[in-house]
């Protein structure tokens, strides 16, 4: 409990300092905070407002903490519930690493090294503090590997079910759990075929596969059906105009963002995240041969499948090739190192034998030591190289903070990202508008809504009457329309889709009132006053 508390407090404190003091954050984190906020604090609060473009768990766990903003407004205005959820999940994932070490009978010293290799890795620290969903992804995938390792050694049904529950919960966090589930399924099939009696091999394999995948399949179907009922889209992350496919298409059309599909870039980012990932896979294969146990393949199957998906998506330009997408390489190496220790025997060996260890455990100790002394510095350097920090606000902001001479604040606007959004929110708050007076698509930036002291003045995308208000704004009491620059938006917003020329001329239904530049000097927001209705609106 002390370890969990210390890590959670440390991660949360770092995240709070970065966003409050230095304005360093990632838009994805605040989007998930806003999704949670819409369920409680919008003018049309309902649970479905959590959204269906991104998987819901990181937002859902924030909902109980948001009412604290009535006593501490910063909880909402700075999106600190996001930092809290990522801190809790990342601290929890470190405890899972510790639990794996205990299960394998790793001594106190090397167990502490393993936890330090994981919990103090600079990328783990940063994304434990970030408010994003990487921490929840790591927690669920490590949880799955923990129970797969237990099942491999014990063959207990409850352990296999535990791995399945981890996959099901993980899918509600990130869709990267789909390849993880495929890897886990392949591992379960392999172990079952080799371990089951010949007469019942296929039957036992099928039963084990059902146990492992039932929670995952239930989560996939349940979330898909819910999305279809509410929005008409089965898989919003793919089908939605705001989803990953739409954002990648927009980036490709502009010829920008981080879509370099060069194979060497993929290799550089993978091994920049963890230089010993290839060695860990080879070591896992050697353990299978030496021990005649498939346990070492569990982390390779789960984490390796996610890494393969990230590398393929990057190489084929199907997804963004951001450095953080290779984050699971870190737990892969650490867990493979821990599996080098055999499970704790009963009774335990004498102290002298525990100190000497086995040849395999010495391999694991060497891998842990190399990861701590070499891998951690390599990750720290790699995360701040210009190629790996492209379009990553957290890393770019930290570059300016840690190396102000090389990256002066005047040239790096990533430490002033929310300035324009907060200005717009303050301006609108000062107008003392009634509820539902300002329409804007929160996909483009949730910061205006989050920082406003009057969130109910907005008609936001999750409101059930948003489309009706967009079609006939004045008829629905909308006085102003706030629109972001379509040239810099990650995907086309709802206002631009409905009125393609709105940014330029108000589409004949509104008059430009205010323009606000972003910290990069590019015009970011335009506020239009809705004209009096003409005959077609009467």
XYZ file of C-alpha atoms in Angstrom:
538
model
C 0.000 0.000 0.000
C 2.875 2.367 0.743
C 4.371 1.744 -2.704
C 1.036 2.364 -4.419
C 0.408 5.562 -2.457
C 3.896 6.942 -3.058
C 3.764 6.294 -6.796
C 0.205 7.577 -7.215
C 0.958 10.778 -5.300
C 4.193 11.269 -7.230
C 2.609 10.778 -10.648
C -0.374 12.985 -9.814
C 1.799 15.753 -8.383
C 3.974 15.815 -11.483
C 0.940 15.960 -13.769
C -0.672 18.738 -11.735
C 2.519 20.820 -11.732
C 2.994 20.400 -15.485
C -0.498 21.574 -16.382
C -1.067 24.224 -13.681
C 2.396 25.781 -13.586
C 3.704 25.178 -17.105
C 0.569 24.559 -19.213
C 2.016 21.277 -20.487
C -0.629 18.686 -21.307
C -1.962 16.509 -24.111
C -5.296 17.288 -25.746
C -6.328 13.618 -25.547
C -6.195 13.759 -21.759
C -8.509 16.760 -21.514
C -10.877 15.221 -24.061
C -11.423 12.307 -21.705
C -11.960 14.659 -18.771
C -14.535 16.584 -20.785
C -16.302 13.352 -21.765
C -16.683 12.590 -18.071
C -17.803 16.152 -17.373
C -20.524 16.086 -20.015
C -22.270 13.296 -18.101
C -22.677 15.548 -15.037
C -22.172 19.229 -15.809
C -23.423 19.933 -19.328
C -26.846 21.427 -20.020
C -27.992 17.931 -21.066
C -26.290 15.537 -18.622
C -26.680 11.840 -19.409
C -24.375 8.820 -19.240
C -24.220 8.392 -23.026
C -22.511 11.802 -23.156
C -19.306 9.962 -22.241
C -19.001 9.410 -25.998
C -18.392 6.446 -28.262
C -15.404 7.525 -30.338
C -12.907 6.474 -27.667
C -13.243 3.580 -25.269
C -14.980 4.756 -22.090
C -13.140 3.445 -19.028
C -10.629 6.321 -18.580
C -13.553 8.765 -18.593
C -15.939 6.666 -16.512
C -13.519 6.333 -13.601
C -13.238 10.133 -13.433
C -16.956 10.756 -12.958
C -16.989 10.198 -9.151
C -14.198 12.770 -8.683
C -15.643 15.590 -10.787
C -18.132 16.826 -8.137
C -15.066 17.809 -6.083
C -14.700 20.718 -8.522
C -17.444 22.552 -6.618
C -14.894 22.936 -3.798
C -11.739 22.963 -5.935
C -12.528 24.323 -9.439
C -9.123 23.246 -10.743
C -10.310 19.643 -10.691
C -12.351 20.550 -13.780
C -10.702 23.639 -15.246
C -7.253 22.017 -15.347
C -8.552 18.505 -15.991
C -6.909 17.108 -12.861
C -9.276 14.138 -12.677
C -7.447 12.876 -15.757
C -4.108 13.092 -13.984
C -5.655 11.297 -11.027
C -6.949 8.369 -13.082
C -3.655 7.882 -14.931
C -1.692 8.119 -11.669
C -3.867 5.477 -10.017
C -3.710 3.110 -12.983
C 0.052 3.488 -13.409
C 0.702 2.965 -9.701
C -1.532 -0.103 -9.898
C 0.429 -1.448 -12.856
C 3.654 -1.141 -10.836
C 2.023 -3.249 -8.123
C 1.197 -5.884 -10.745
C 4.882 -5.987 -11.732
C 5.722 -6.478 -8.064
C 3.115 -9.239 -7.793
C 4.628 -11.072 -10.761
C 8.039 -10.848 -9.093
C 6.617 -12.280 -5.863
C 4.926 -15.127 -7.730
C 8.215 -16.010 -9.402
C 10.115 -16.056 -6.120
C 12.391 -13.135 -7.016
C 14.496 -11.957 -4.082
C 13.905 -8.616 -2.397
C 16.791 -6.850 -4.110
C 16.005 -7.851 -7.683
C 12.297 -7.357 -7.055
C 12.978 -3.741 -6.119
C 15.148 -3.349 -9.206
C 12.327 -4.689 -11.393
C 9.775 -2.311 -9.892
C 12.197 0.607 -10.227
C 12.947 -0.310 -13.863
C 9.254 -0.052 -14.564
C 7.849 2.611 -12.260
C 10.737 5.085 -12.630
C 11.216 4.750 -16.370
C 10.832 8.312 -17.714
C 8.121 7.360 -20.215
C 6.189 5.489 -17.520
C 6.501 8.472 -15.185
C 5.392 10.925 -17.872
C 2.346 8.948 -18.954
C 1.464 8.069 -15.396
C 1.206 11.809 -14.864
C -0.357 12.691 -18.213
C -4.059 11.985 -17.688
C -4.128 9.853 -20.830
C -5.186 6.229 -21.304
C -1.736 4.606 -21.596
C -1.653 3.886 -17.858
C -4.963 2.017 -17.927
C -3.779 0.075 -20.992
C -0.599 -1.013 -19.208
C -2.484 -1.940 -16.045
C -4.949 -4.193 -17.875
C -2.343 -5.847 -20.097
C -0.056 -6.564 -17.117
C -3.060 -7.890 -15.201
C -3.738 -10.278 -18.087
C -0.119 -11.460 -18.211
C -0.067 -12.009 -14.433
C -2.992 -14.418 -14.607
C -1.766 -16.143 -17.758
C 1.498 -16.887 -15.950
C -0.397 -18.247 -12.969
C -2.602 -20.394 -15.202
C 0.431 -21.764 -17.048
C 1.900 -23.008 -13.775
C -1.284 -24.051 -11.953
C -3.822 -24.904 -14.702
C -6.509 -23.410 -12.451
C -9.647 -22.262 -14.214
C -9.927 -19.207 -11.958
C -6.571 -17.901 -13.208
C -7.598 -18.247 -16.839
C -10.852 -16.469 -16.051
C -8.854 -13.684 -14.386
C -6.868 -13.174 -17.582
C -10.127 -13.033 -19.526
C -11.597 -10.396 -17.220
C -8.444 -8.311 -17.664
C -8.881 -8.445 -21.441
C -12.542 -7.478 -21.168
C -11.835 -4.515 -18.912
C -8.864 -3.576 -21.073
C -10.982 -3.335 -24.214
C -12.996 -0.616 -22.503
C -9.724 1.289 -22.184
C -8.056 1.108 -25.605
C -8.704 -0.795 -28.816
C -5.065 -1.980 -28.750
C -6.385 -4.725 -26.476
C -7.759 -6.414 -29.606
C -4.305 -7.597 -30.759
C -3.471 -8.365 -27.118
C -6.539 -10.619 -26.955
C -5.450 -12.325 -30.176
C -2.000 -12.926 -28.725
C -3.445 -14.229 -25.456
C -5.796 -16.535 -27.379
C -2.901 -17.965 -29.392
C -0.966 -18.551 -26.169
C -3.928 -20.308 -24.520
C -4.415 -22.548 -27.562
C -0.725 -23.495 -27.648
C -0.526 -24.298 -23.937
C -3.815 -26.218 -24.014
C -2.821 -28.341 -27.014
C 0.498 -29.291 -25.451
C -0.814 -29.890 -21.940
C -4.182 -31.612 -22.457
C -4.559 -35.410 -22.690
C -4.724 -36.641 -26.314
C -8.291 -37.897 -26.002
C -9.751 -34.556 -24.912
C -7.237 -32.151 -26.425
C -9.563 -30.280 -28.779
C -12.402 -30.167 -26.276
C -10.172 -28.822 -23.498
C -8.575 -26.295 -25.829
C -11.961 -24.987 -26.944
C -13.156 -24.737 -23.352
C -10.044 -22.832 -22.270
C -10.385 -20.495 -25.230
C -13.989 -19.712 -24.313
C -12.991 -18.995 -20.704
C -10.212 -16.655 -21.810
C -12.164 -14.737 -24.436
C -15.743 -14.665 -23.123
C -15.325 -11.429 -21.073
C -13.483 -9.785 -23.952
C -16.078 -10.751 -26.556
C -18.839 -9.629 -24.188
C -17.168 -6.234 -23.778
C -16.706 -5.833 -27.540
C -20.296 -6.768 -28.367
C -21.764 -4.809 -25.462
C -19.911 -1.618 -26.355
C -20.676 -2.034 -30.073
C -24.398 -2.571 -29.492
C -24.578 0.365 -27.093
C -22.836 2.603 -29.619
C -25.171 1.462 -32.399
C -28.284 2.104 -30.309
C -27.157 5.568 -29.195
C -25.268 6.894 -32.234
C -26.039 4.520 -35.094
C -22.348 3.553 -35.331
C -21.187 0.095 -34.269
C -17.507 0.996 -33.909
C -17.250 4.729 -33.383
C -13.454 4.752 -33.197
C -13.405 3.574 -36.823
C -16.678 4.812 -38.316
C -17.055 8.203 -36.662
C -16.075 11.406 -38.427
C -13.957 12.060 -35.329
C -12.370 8.607 -35.134
C -8.845 7.425 -35.785
C -9.484 6.685 -39.467
C -10.851 10.184 -40.093
C -7.936 11.816 -38.282
C -5.364 9.765 -40.185
C -7.095 10.589 -43.483
C -7.021 14.295 -42.616
C -3.327 14.127 -41.720
C -2.486 12.264 -44.925
C -4.419 14.785 -47.008
C -2.336 17.581 -45.474
C 0.874 15.640 -45.916
C 1.805 16.334 -42.325
C 1.820 14.976 -38.789
C 3.808 11.961 -37.793
C 3.089 9.484 -40.585
C 6.599 8.592 -41.722
C 6.254 4.959 -42.744
C 9.964 4.306 -43.201
C 10.839 0.924 -41.697
C 13.912 2.381 -40.021
C 11.758 4.917 -38.183
C 9.650 2.061 -36.816
C 12.777 0.222 -35.673
C 14.279 3.360 -34.136
C 11.162 4.055 -32.098
C 10.733 0.471 -30.952
C 14.324 0.089 -29.779
C 14.467 3.675 -28.584
C 11.646 2.839 -26.202
C 13.398 -0.317 -24.926
C 16.718 -1.287 -26.532
C 16.568 -4.839 -25.150
C 13.173 -5.830 -26.539
C 14.721 -8.088 -29.192
C 17.015 -9.696 -26.633
C 14.019 -10.307 -24.351
C 12.151 -12.178 -27.090
C 15.208 -14.345 -27.775
C 15.609 -14.997 -24.047
C 11.954 -16.043 -23.801
C 12.487 -18.572 -26.599
C 15.590 -19.930 -24.842
C 13.635 -20.337 -21.599
C 11.013 -22.396 -23.416
C 13.718 -24.747 -24.691
C 15.692 -24.977 -21.431
C 12.760 -25.313 -19.032
C 10.229 -26.962 -21.348
C 7.726 -24.424 -20.042
C 5.752 -21.974 -22.152
C 5.388 -19.388 -19.373
C 7.986 -17.075 -20.902
C 5.834 -16.762 -24.025
C 2.936 -15.142 -22.129
C 4.408 -11.604 -22.063
C 5.685 -12.017 -25.625
C 2.236 -13.082 -26.834
C 0.331 -10.231 -25.160
C 2.774 -7.323 -25.400
C 4.346 -8.555 -28.619
C 0.974 -8.608 -30.361
C 0.363 -4.982 -29.382
C 3.831 -3.955 -30.540
C 3.318 -5.763 -33.838
C 0.025 -3.950 -34.336
C 1.625 -0.575 -33.560
C 4.554 -1.240 -35.886
C 2.297 -2.431 -38.709
C -0.074 0.506 -38.263
C 2.861 2.907 -38.307
C 4.526 1.312 -41.335
C 1.289 1.143 -43.344
C 0.169 4.654 -42.261
C -3.028 3.122 -40.870
C -2.430 4.762 -37.495
C -0.232 7.522 -36.162
C 3.276 6.280 -35.451
C 3.751 8.159 -32.215
C 6.556 7.149 -29.887
C 4.184 6.445 -27.000
C 2.476 3.699 -29.010
C 5.543 1.526 -28.344
C 5.270 1.947 -24.573
C 4.389 -1.722 -23.941
C 7.955 -2.683 -24.909
C 8.968 -1.632 -21.385
C 6.837 -4.158 -19.436
C 7.585 -6.851 -22.030
C 11.298 -6.776 -21.211
C 10.780 -6.553 -17.453
C 8.271 -9.412 -17.266
C 10.428 -11.682 -19.443
C 13.313 -10.966 -17.070
C 11.145 -11.896 -14.069
C 9.983 -15.124 -15.707
C 13.630 -16.216 -15.724
C 13.095 -17.018 -12.049
C 11.203 -20.247 -11.476
C 7.956 -19.997 -9.463
C 8.507 -19.943 -5.712
C 8.874 -23.549 -4.524
C 7.260 -24.910 -1.378
C 9.131 -25.153 0.931
C 11.485 -22.360 -0.207
C 15.159 -23.183 -0.779
C 17.732 -22.327 1.884
C 19.096 -18.764 1.907
C 22.405 -19.756 0.332
C 20.651 -21.310 -2.641
C 18.336 -18.316 -3.054
C 21.381 -16.055 -3.218
C 23.188 -18.162 -5.842
C 20.086 -18.648 -7.963
C 19.887 -20.644 -11.182
C 21.555 -19.877 -14.515
C 18.197 -18.721 -15.838
C 17.636 -16.347 -12.920
C 21.075 -14.869 -13.530
C 19.995 -14.184 -17.115
C 16.982 -12.343 -15.749
C 19.108 -10.393 -13.284
C 21.456 -9.342 -16.088
C 18.517 -8.190 -18.216
C 17.066 -6.169 -15.329
C 20.424 -4.571 -14.577
C 20.959 -3.696 -18.237
C 17.455 -2.252 -18.479
C 18.023 -0.055 -15.442
C 21.553 1.105 -16.257
C 21.348 1.277 -20.057
C 17.713 0.988 -21.126
C 16.396 3.791 -18.926
C 18.920 6.396 -20.166
C 18.287 5.315 -23.770
C 14.551 5.842 -23.280
C 15.144 9.234 -21.664
C 17.251 10.388 -24.603
C 14.949 8.880 -27.241
C 11.776 10.469 -25.904
C 13.246 13.939 -26.377
C 14.793 13.521 -29.817
C 13.111 15.719 -32.392
C 11.942 12.765 -34.490
C 10.254 10.958 -31.598
C 8.607 14.024 -30.088
C 6.841 15.133 -33.281
C 3.264 16.217 -32.508
C 3.578 15.070 -28.898
C 2.753 18.107 -26.720
C 3.982 16.526 -23.490
C 7.410 15.712 -24.864
C 7.702 18.973 -26.794
C 6.703 20.991 -23.754
C 9.243 19.200 -21.589
C 11.933 19.847 -24.197
C 11.371 23.569 -23.756
C 11.223 23.240 -19.980
C 14.394 21.164 -19.620
C 16.440 22.806 -22.404
C 15.250 26.432 -22.628
C 18.380 27.561 -24.492
C 17.956 25.002 -27.261
C 14.157 25.170 -27.324
C 13.214 28.745 -26.306
C 9.662 29.334 -25.194
C 9.126 31.861 -27.982
C 9.673 29.125 -30.568
C 7.959 26.318 -28.677
C 4.304 27.203 -28.152
C 3.604 23.870 -26.461
C 3.860 25.560 -23.073
C 1.093 28.016 -23.967
C -1.385 25.650 -25.573
C -4.511 26.556 -23.619
C -4.081 30.352 -23.659
C -6.446 31.014 -26.573
C -9.071 28.588 -25.277
C -9.038 30.105 -21.794
C -9.352 33.585 -23.271
C -12.462 32.544 -25.207
C -13.977 30.933 -22.100
C -13.319 34.059 -20.003
C -14.805 36.318 -22.673
C -17.995 34.276 -22.895
C -18.316 33.987 -19.105
C -18.248 37.778 -18.862
C -21.286 38.026 -21.153
C -23.456 36.224 -18.533
C -25.329 34.339 -21.211
C -28.298 32.055 -20.510
C -28.042 28.300 -20.905
C -27.663 27.035 -24.460
C -26.481 30.337 -25.945
C -23.177 29.211 -27.511
C -22.912 26.270 -29.896
C -19.575 24.620 -30.568
C -18.202 21.214 -31.444
C -16.179 20.127 -28.421
C -14.175 17.639 -30.484
C -11.971 20.475 -31.731
C -11.043 21.466 -28.183
C -12.761 20.664 -24.895
C -10.663 23.277 -23.058
C -13.132 26.122 -23.663
C -15.900 24.107 -21.998
C -13.658 22.803 -19.206
C -12.279 26.208 -18.226
C -15.595 28.027 -18.378
C -17.280 28.853 -15.080
C -20.634 28.620 -16.872
C -20.498 25.285 -18.751
C -24.262 25.197 -19.261
C -24.096 28.205 -21.587
C -22.775 25.863 -24.286
C -24.635 23.572 -26.649
C -22.026 20.828 -26.984
C -21.672 17.858 -29.300
C -22.997 15.326 -26.794
C -26.255 17.230 -26.206
C -29.183 15.341 -27.667
C -30.480 18.484 -29.400
C -27.093 19.459 -30.852
C -27.981 18.593 -34.456
C -31.313 20.375 -34.258
C -29.637 23.460 -32.796
C -26.961 23.324 -35.487
C -29.573 23.198 -38.244
C -31.720 26.033 -36.831
C -29.540 27.869 -34.300
C -31.670 30.967 -33.653
C -34.828 28.879 -33.387
C -33.191 26.901 -30.542
C -31.953 29.943 -28.630
C -28.372 29.853 -29.916
C -26.893 33.363 -30.023
C -23.289 32.544 -30.851
C -21.413 29.860 -32.765
C -17.800 29.144 -31.825
C -15.750 27.447 -34.527
C -12.113 26.379 -34.674
C -9.894 26.816 -37.698
C -10.672 23.899 -40.050
C -7.154 24.126 -41.479
C -5.615 22.943 -38.204
C -8.340 20.686 -36.771
C -7.513 16.983 -36.512
C -10.787 16.168 -38.288
C -13.616 18.193 -39.763
C -15.909 19.596 -37.070
C -19.704 19.478 -37.137
C -20.167 23.175 -37.945
C -17.892 22.989 -40.988
C -19.600 19.823 -42.212
C -23.011 21.481 -41.985
C -21.867 24.884 -43.280
C -18.617 24.448 -45.295
C -17.988 28.199 -45.600
C -18.873 29.100 -42.012
C -15.294 29.840 -40.940
C -14.909 32.346 -43.761
C -18.249 34.135 -43.984
C -20.633 32.735 -41.371
C -22.466 30.855 -44.133
C -24.952 33.697 -44.389
C -26.489 32.942 -40.995
C -23.971 34.592 -38.655
C -21.658 37.597 -38.429
C -18.043 37.502 -37.243
C -17.680 38.985 -33.774
C -14.270 37.888 -32.474
C -11.097 36.199 -33.747
C -8.512 34.664 -31.421
C -4.990 33.621 -32.406
C -3.262 30.625 -30.883
C 0.211 30.781 -29.308
C 1.724 29.702 -32.636
C 0.383 32.843 -34.321
C -2.222 30.938 -36.338
C -5.815 32.030 -35.944
C -7.456 29.361 -33.773
C -10.996 30.493 -32.942
C -13.710 32.619 -34.482
C -16.844 33.596 -32.603
C -19.883 34.443 -34.727
C -23.108 36.141 -33.644
C -26.144 34.389 -35.108
C -28.204 36.686 -37.326
C -31.870 37.341 -36.780
C -33.902 34.571 -38.467
C -35.071 35.064 -42.021
C -38.264 33.651 -43.477
C -36.924 30.107 -43.820
C -36.300 29.964 -40.064
C -39.713 31.212 -39.059
